[in-house]
mmCIF file of C-alpha atoms in Angstrom:
data_model
loop_
_atom_site.group_PDB
_atom_site.id
_atom_site.type_symbol
_atom_site.label_atom_id
_atom_site.label_comp_id
_atom_site.label_asym_id
_atom_site.label_seq_id
_atom_site.Cartn_x
_atom_site.Cartn_y
_atom_site.Cartn_z
ATOM 1 C CA UNK A 39 -13.614 48.437 -36.086
ATOM 2 C CA UNK A 40 -14.790 45.751 -37.608
ATOM 3 C CA UNK A 41 -17.249 46.569 -40.193
ATOM 4 C CA UNK A 42 -20.674 44.824 -40.130
ATOM 5 C CA UNK A 43 -21.822 42.631 -42.753
ATOM 6 C CA UNK A 44 -25.336 43.786 -43.670
ATOM 7 C CA UNK A 45 -27.927 40.468 -43.589
ATOM 8 C CA UNK A 46 -28.214 38.883 -47.677
ATOM 9 C CA UNK A 47 -31.985 39.648 -48.098
ATOM 10 C CA UNK A 48 -32.892 36.586 -49.930
ATOM 11 C CA UNK A 49 -35.301 36.689 -52.750
ATOM 12 C CA UNK A 50 -38.342 34.571 -53.990
ATOM 13 C CA UNK A 51 -39.446 34.182 -57.307
ATOM 14 C CA UNK A 52 -43.541 33.629 -57.484
ATOM 15 C CA UNK A 53 -44.071 30.626 -59.835
ATOM 16 C CA UNK A 54 -48.035 31.073 -59.960
ATOM 17 C CA UNK A 55 -47.650 32.967 -63.412
ATOM 18 C CA UNK A 56 -45.528 30.243 -65.030
ATOM 19 C CA UNK A 57 -47.431 27.138 -63.329
ATOM 20 C CA UNK A 58 -50.605 28.315 -64.653
ATOM 21 C CA UNK A 59 -48.692 29.324 -68.262
ATOM 22 C CA UNK A 60 -48.128 25.621 -68.020
ATOM 23 C CA UNK A 61 -51.547 24.407 -67.551
ATOM 24 C CA UNK A 62 -53.106 26.688 -70.229
ATOM 25 C CA UNK A 63 -50.621 24.822 -72.660
ATOM 26 C CA UNK A 64 -51.226 21.427 -71.046
ATOM 27 C CA UNK A 65 -55.380 22.211 -71.256
ATOM 28 C CA UNK A 66 -54.839 23.711 -74.965
ATOM 29 C CA UNK A 67 -52.695 20.553 -76.439
ATOM 30 C CA UNK A 68 -54.759 17.935 -74.447
ATOM 31 C CA UNK A 69 -58.361 19.706 -76.124
ATOM 32 C CA UNK A 70 -57.017 20.214 -79.661
ATOM 33 C CA UNK A 71 -55.232 17.075 -80.637
ATOM 34 C CA UNK A 72 -56.478 14.869 -82.975
ATOM 35 C CA UNK A 73 -55.710 11.529 -82.357
ATOM 36 C CA UNK A 74 -55.566 9.696 -85.460
ATOM 37 C CA UNK A 75 -58.692 7.114 -86.096
ATOM 38 C CA UNK A 76 -57.825 3.185 -86.116
ATOM 39 C CA UNK A 77 -57.927 2.032 -89.786
ATOM 40 C CA UNK A 78 -60.767 -0.337 -90.374
ATOM 41 C CA UNK A 79 -58.234 -3.172 -91.774
ATOM 42 C CA UNK A 80 -54.501 -3.762 -90.483
ATOM 43 C CA UNK A 81 -52.172 -4.281 -93.747
ATOM 44 C CA UNK A 82 -48.668 -5.712 -93.309
ATOM 45 C CA UNK A 83 -47.303 -3.639 -96.062
ATOM 46 C CA UNK A 84 -44.038 -5.422 -98.329
ATOM 47 C CA UNK A 85 -40.567 -4.554 -98.617
ATOM 48 C CA UNK A 86 -38.982 -2.326 -101.175
ATOM 49 C CA UNK A 87 -35.695 -0.146 -102.060
ATOM 50 C CA UNK A 88 -38.095 2.568 -102.921
ATOM 51 C CA UNK A 89 -37.555 5.718 -100.504
ATOM 52 C CA UNK A 90 -39.265 8.127 -102.035
ATOM 53 C CA UNK A 91 -42.254 9.471 -100.201
ATOM 54 C CA UNK A 92 -46.207 9.095 -100.552
ATOM 55 C CA UNK A 93 -47.780 12.909 -101.119
ATOM 56 C CA UNK A 94 -49.881 14.260 -97.871
ATOM 57 C CA UNK A 95 -52.703 15.701 -99.805
ATOM 58 C CA UNK A 96 -55.009 14.775 -102.813
ATOM 59 C CA UNK A 97 -55.061 10.953 -102.407
ATOM 60 C CA UNK A 98 -57.104 8.311 -103.234
ATOM 61 C CA UNK A 99 -55.690 5.126 -101.512
ATOM 62 C CA UNK A 100 -57.074 1.791 -102.249
ATOM 63 C CA UNK A 101 -56.191 -0.825 -99.688
ATOM 64 C CA UNK A 102 -56.463 -4.530 -100.541
ATOM 65 C CA UNK A 103 -56.425 -6.302 -97.716
ATOM 66 C CA UNK A 104 -54.991 -9.651 -96.641
ATOM 67 C CA UNK A 105 -58.011 -11.511 -97.330
ATOM 68 C CA UNK A 106 -58.829 -9.786 -100.702
ATOM 69 C CA UNK A 107 -61.315 -7.277 -99.343
ATOM 70 C CA UNK A 108 -61.198 -3.471 -100.966
ATOM 71 C CA UNK A 109 -61.092 -0.200 -98.512
ATOM 72 C CA UNK A 110 -60.537 2.950 -100.013
ATOM 73 C CA UNK A 111 -59.823 6.035 -98.585
ATOM 74 C CA UNK A 112 -59.548 9.768 -99.348
ATOM 75 C CA UNK A 113 -57.353 12.654 -98.068
ATOM 76 C CA UNK A 114 -59.941 15.488 -98.107
ATOM 77 C CA UNK A 115 -63.307 15.745 -96.683
ATOM 78 C CA UNK A 116 -64.881 17.574 -99.835
ATOM 79 C CA UNK A 117 -64.437 15.063 -101.552
ATOM 80 C CA UNK A 118 -65.522 12.719 -99.278
ATOM 81 C CA UNK A 119 -68.830 14.331 -99.172
ATOM 82 C CA UNK A 120 -69.229 14.313 -102.842
ATOM 83 C CA UNK A 121 -68.513 10.595 -103.350
ATOM 84 C CA UNK A 122 -71.598 10.450 -100.711
ATOM 85 C CA UNK A 123 -73.544 12.795 -102.790
ATOM 86 C CA UNK A 124 -72.980 11.022 -105.801
ATOM 87 C CA UNK A 125 -72.738 7.569 -105.246
ATOM 88 C CA UNK A 126 -74.384 6.674 -100.662
ATOM 89 C CA UNK A 127 -77.020 9.465 -100.926
ATOM 90 C CA UNK A 128 -78.978 7.689 -103.660
ATOM 91 C CA UNK A 129 -79.078 4.088 -102.263
ATOM 92 C CA UNK A 130 -79.526 5.423 -98.874
ATOM 93 C CA UNK A 131 -82.500 7.687 -100.232
ATOM 94 C CA UNK A 132 -84.175 4.163 -102.293
ATOM 95 C CA UNK A 133 -83.748 2.520 -99.335
ATOM 96 C CA UNK A 134 -85.984 5.092 -97.190
ATOM 97 C CA UNK A 135 -83.397 6.597 -95.087
ATOM 98 C CA UNK A 136 -85.145 10.118 -93.814
ATOM 99 C CA UNK A 137 -83.455 13.705 -93.944
ATOM 100 C CA UNK A 138 -81.908 13.808 -90.404
ATOM 101 C CA UNK A 139 -80.289 9.690 -91.125
ATOM 102 C CA UNK A 140 -78.758 11.357 -94.082
ATOM 103 C CA UNK A 141 -77.710 13.779 -92.602
ATOM 104 C CA UNK A 142 -75.749 11.961 -90.005
ATOM 105 C CA UNK A 143 -74.463 9.540 -92.418
ATOM 106 C CA UNK A 144 -72.957 12.381 -94.121
ATOM 107 C CA UNK A 145 -70.810 13.492 -91.055
ATOM 108 C CA UNK A 146 -70.351 10.410 -90.539
ATOM 109 C CA UNK A 147 -68.911 9.769 -93.967
ATOM 110 C CA UNK A 148 -67.086 12.975 -94.010
ATOM 111 C CA UNK A 149 -65.185 11.967 -90.906
ATOM 112 C CA UNK A 150 -64.139 8.237 -92.416
ATOM 113 C CA UNK A 151 -60.663 7.902 -93.381
ATOM 114 C CA UNK A 152 -61.017 4.655 -95.021
ATOM 115 C CA UNK A 153 -63.879 2.828 -95.232
ATOM 116 C CA UNK A 154 -64.803 -0.925 -97.408
ATOM 117 C CA UNK A 155 -66.048 -1.083 -100.766
ATOM 118 C CA UNK A 156 -66.973 -4.188 -102.956
ATOM 119 C CA UNK A 157 -65.133 -4.784 -105.761
ATOM 120 C CA UNK A 158 -68.015 -4.256 -107.799
ATOM 121 C CA UNK A 159 -68.831 -1.199 -106.416
ATOM 122 C CA UNK A 160 -64.926 -0.042 -106.490
ATOM 123 C CA UNK A 161 -65.389 1.453 -109.816
ATOM 124 C CA UNK A 162 -68.358 4.126 -109.042
ATOM 125 C CA UNK A 163 -66.081 5.090 -106.316
ATOM 126 C CA UNK A 164 -62.761 5.494 -107.947
ATOM 127 C CA UNK A 165 -64.853 7.294 -110.811
ATOM 128 C CA UNK A 166 -66.863 9.332 -107.927
ATOM 129 C CA UNK A 167 -63.607 10.135 -106.507
ATOM 130 C CA UNK A 168 -62.066 11.623 -109.774
ATOM 131 C CA UNK A 169 -64.814 13.158 -110.897
ATOM 132 C CA UNK A 170 -64.669 15.349 -107.128
ATOM 133 C CA UNK A 171 -60.910 15.751 -107.686
ATOM 134 C CA UNK A 172 -58.913 15.675 -110.792
ATOM 135 C CA UNK A 173 -55.765 15.896 -108.993
ATOM 136 C CA UNK A 174 -56.345 12.998 -107.028
ATOM 137 C CA UNK A 175 -53.195 10.905 -106.756
ATOM 138 C CA UNK A 176 -53.792 7.106 -106.528
ATOM 139 C CA UNK A 177 -52.326 5.140 -104.031
ATOM 140 C CA UNK A 178 -52.176 0.995 -104.102
ATOM 141 C CA UNK A 179 -51.736 -0.130 -100.543
ATOM 142 C CA UNK A 180 -51.996 -3.783 -100.387
ATOM 143 C CA UNK A 181 -50.841 -6.243 -98.134
ATOM 144 C CA UNK A 182 -48.261 -9.197 -98.571
ATOM 145 C CA UNK A 183 -50.503 -11.499 -97.823
ATOM 146 C CA UNK A 184 -53.107 -10.745 -100.241
ATOM 147 C CA UNK A 185 -53.669 -12.173 -103.844
ATOM 148 C CA UNK A 186 -51.981 -10.964 -106.998
ATOM 149 C CA UNK A 187 -55.461 -11.217 -108.802
ATOM 150 C CA UNK A 188 -57.041 -8.757 -106.235
ATOM 151 C CA UNK A 189 -54.089 -6.492 -106.544
ATOM 152 C CA UNK A 190 -54.211 -6.881 -110.374
ATOM 153 C CA UNK A 191 -58.048 -6.202 -110.348
ATOM 154 C CA UNK A 192 -56.972 -2.721 -108.786
ATOM 155 C CA UNK A 193 -54.205 -1.865 -111.543
ATOM 156 C CA UNK A 194 -56.854 -2.738 -114.144
ATOM 157 C CA UNK A 195 -59.663 -0.837 -112.742
ATOM 158 C CA UNK A 196 -56.925 2.693 -113.221
ATOM 159 C CA UNK A 197 -55.958 1.233 -116.338
ATOM 160 C CA UNK A 198 -59.711 0.940 -117.188
ATOM 161 C CA UNK A 199 -60.232 4.743 -115.689
ATOM 162 C CA UNK A 200 -57.466 6.226 -117.901
ATOM 163 C CA UNK A 201 -55.510 6.112 -114.362
ATOM 164 C CA UNK A 202 -51.792 5.440 -115.878
ATOM 165 C CA UNK A 203 -49.930 7.041 -112.818
ATOM 166 C CA UNK A 204 -50.057 5.507 -109.328
ATOM 167 C CA UNK A 205 -48.236 4.960 -106.434
ATOM 168 C CA UNK A 206 -47.441 1.666 -104.960
ATOM 169 C CA UNK A 207 -46.943 1.299 -100.844
ATOM 170 C CA UNK A 208 -44.252 -0.286 -99.739
ATOM 171 C CA UNK A 209 -42.111 -0.234 -96.571
ATOM 172 C CA UNK A 210 -38.012 0.529 -96.606
ATOM 173 C CA UNK A 211 -36.480 -2.999 -96.001
ATOM 174 C CA UNK A 212 -34.201 -1.345 -93.545
ATOM 175 C CA UNK A 213 -37.798 -0.329 -91.415
ATOM 176 C CA UNK A 214 -39.219 -4.369 -91.598
ATOM 177 C CA UNK A 215 -40.073 -5.135 -88.025
#
C-alpha cells in the first residue's frame, strides 16, 4: 500500500515589520542628516607631496581666494559666538541694530562656517579667535591663483600675532584633477 504523502504546508513570512523598520531608518537619516553648506568661495588648492592630515577640530582657517579676498572660518560655534560678541556686535550696535536683529545676526553667524573679512580687519578677527580659544590651530588655505603678497600678508599677520605654527592646505599630487 502506497504511503500517502502529506501535502507540504507552505509558510509565509510577514514582511510588514521589516518594511516598517526600513522606512523608520530612512526617515531618521533623512531628518538628521546635516548637509555641508556651500562654501562662500571656491578655492583651487595647490598640489604637494605632503600627506599630513589637517586636524578636524579647533581650527582657525584663513582662506585667500583667487582674487585675493580673505575669508575666515572657525570650527567651533562657541568661538564664533565670542568673535561675534567681541568684533561684530559693537559695530552693529553703533549702526543702531535692535535687540532681535542682533540675536538673529548672532544665530546666523554661529552657523556660518566661513565668512568674508576685509584685509584691514583680519588682524582683529584672528586676535579675537585666539583669545576665545588658545588651542586653535591656524590653517592657511590659499588658491593657486592668489598673489604671493596676499598669502604673505596672512603669514606676517600670524607672525605678528605670535602664531608661529600653522598648516598650509594643499592637495596631494596624485589627487590632482
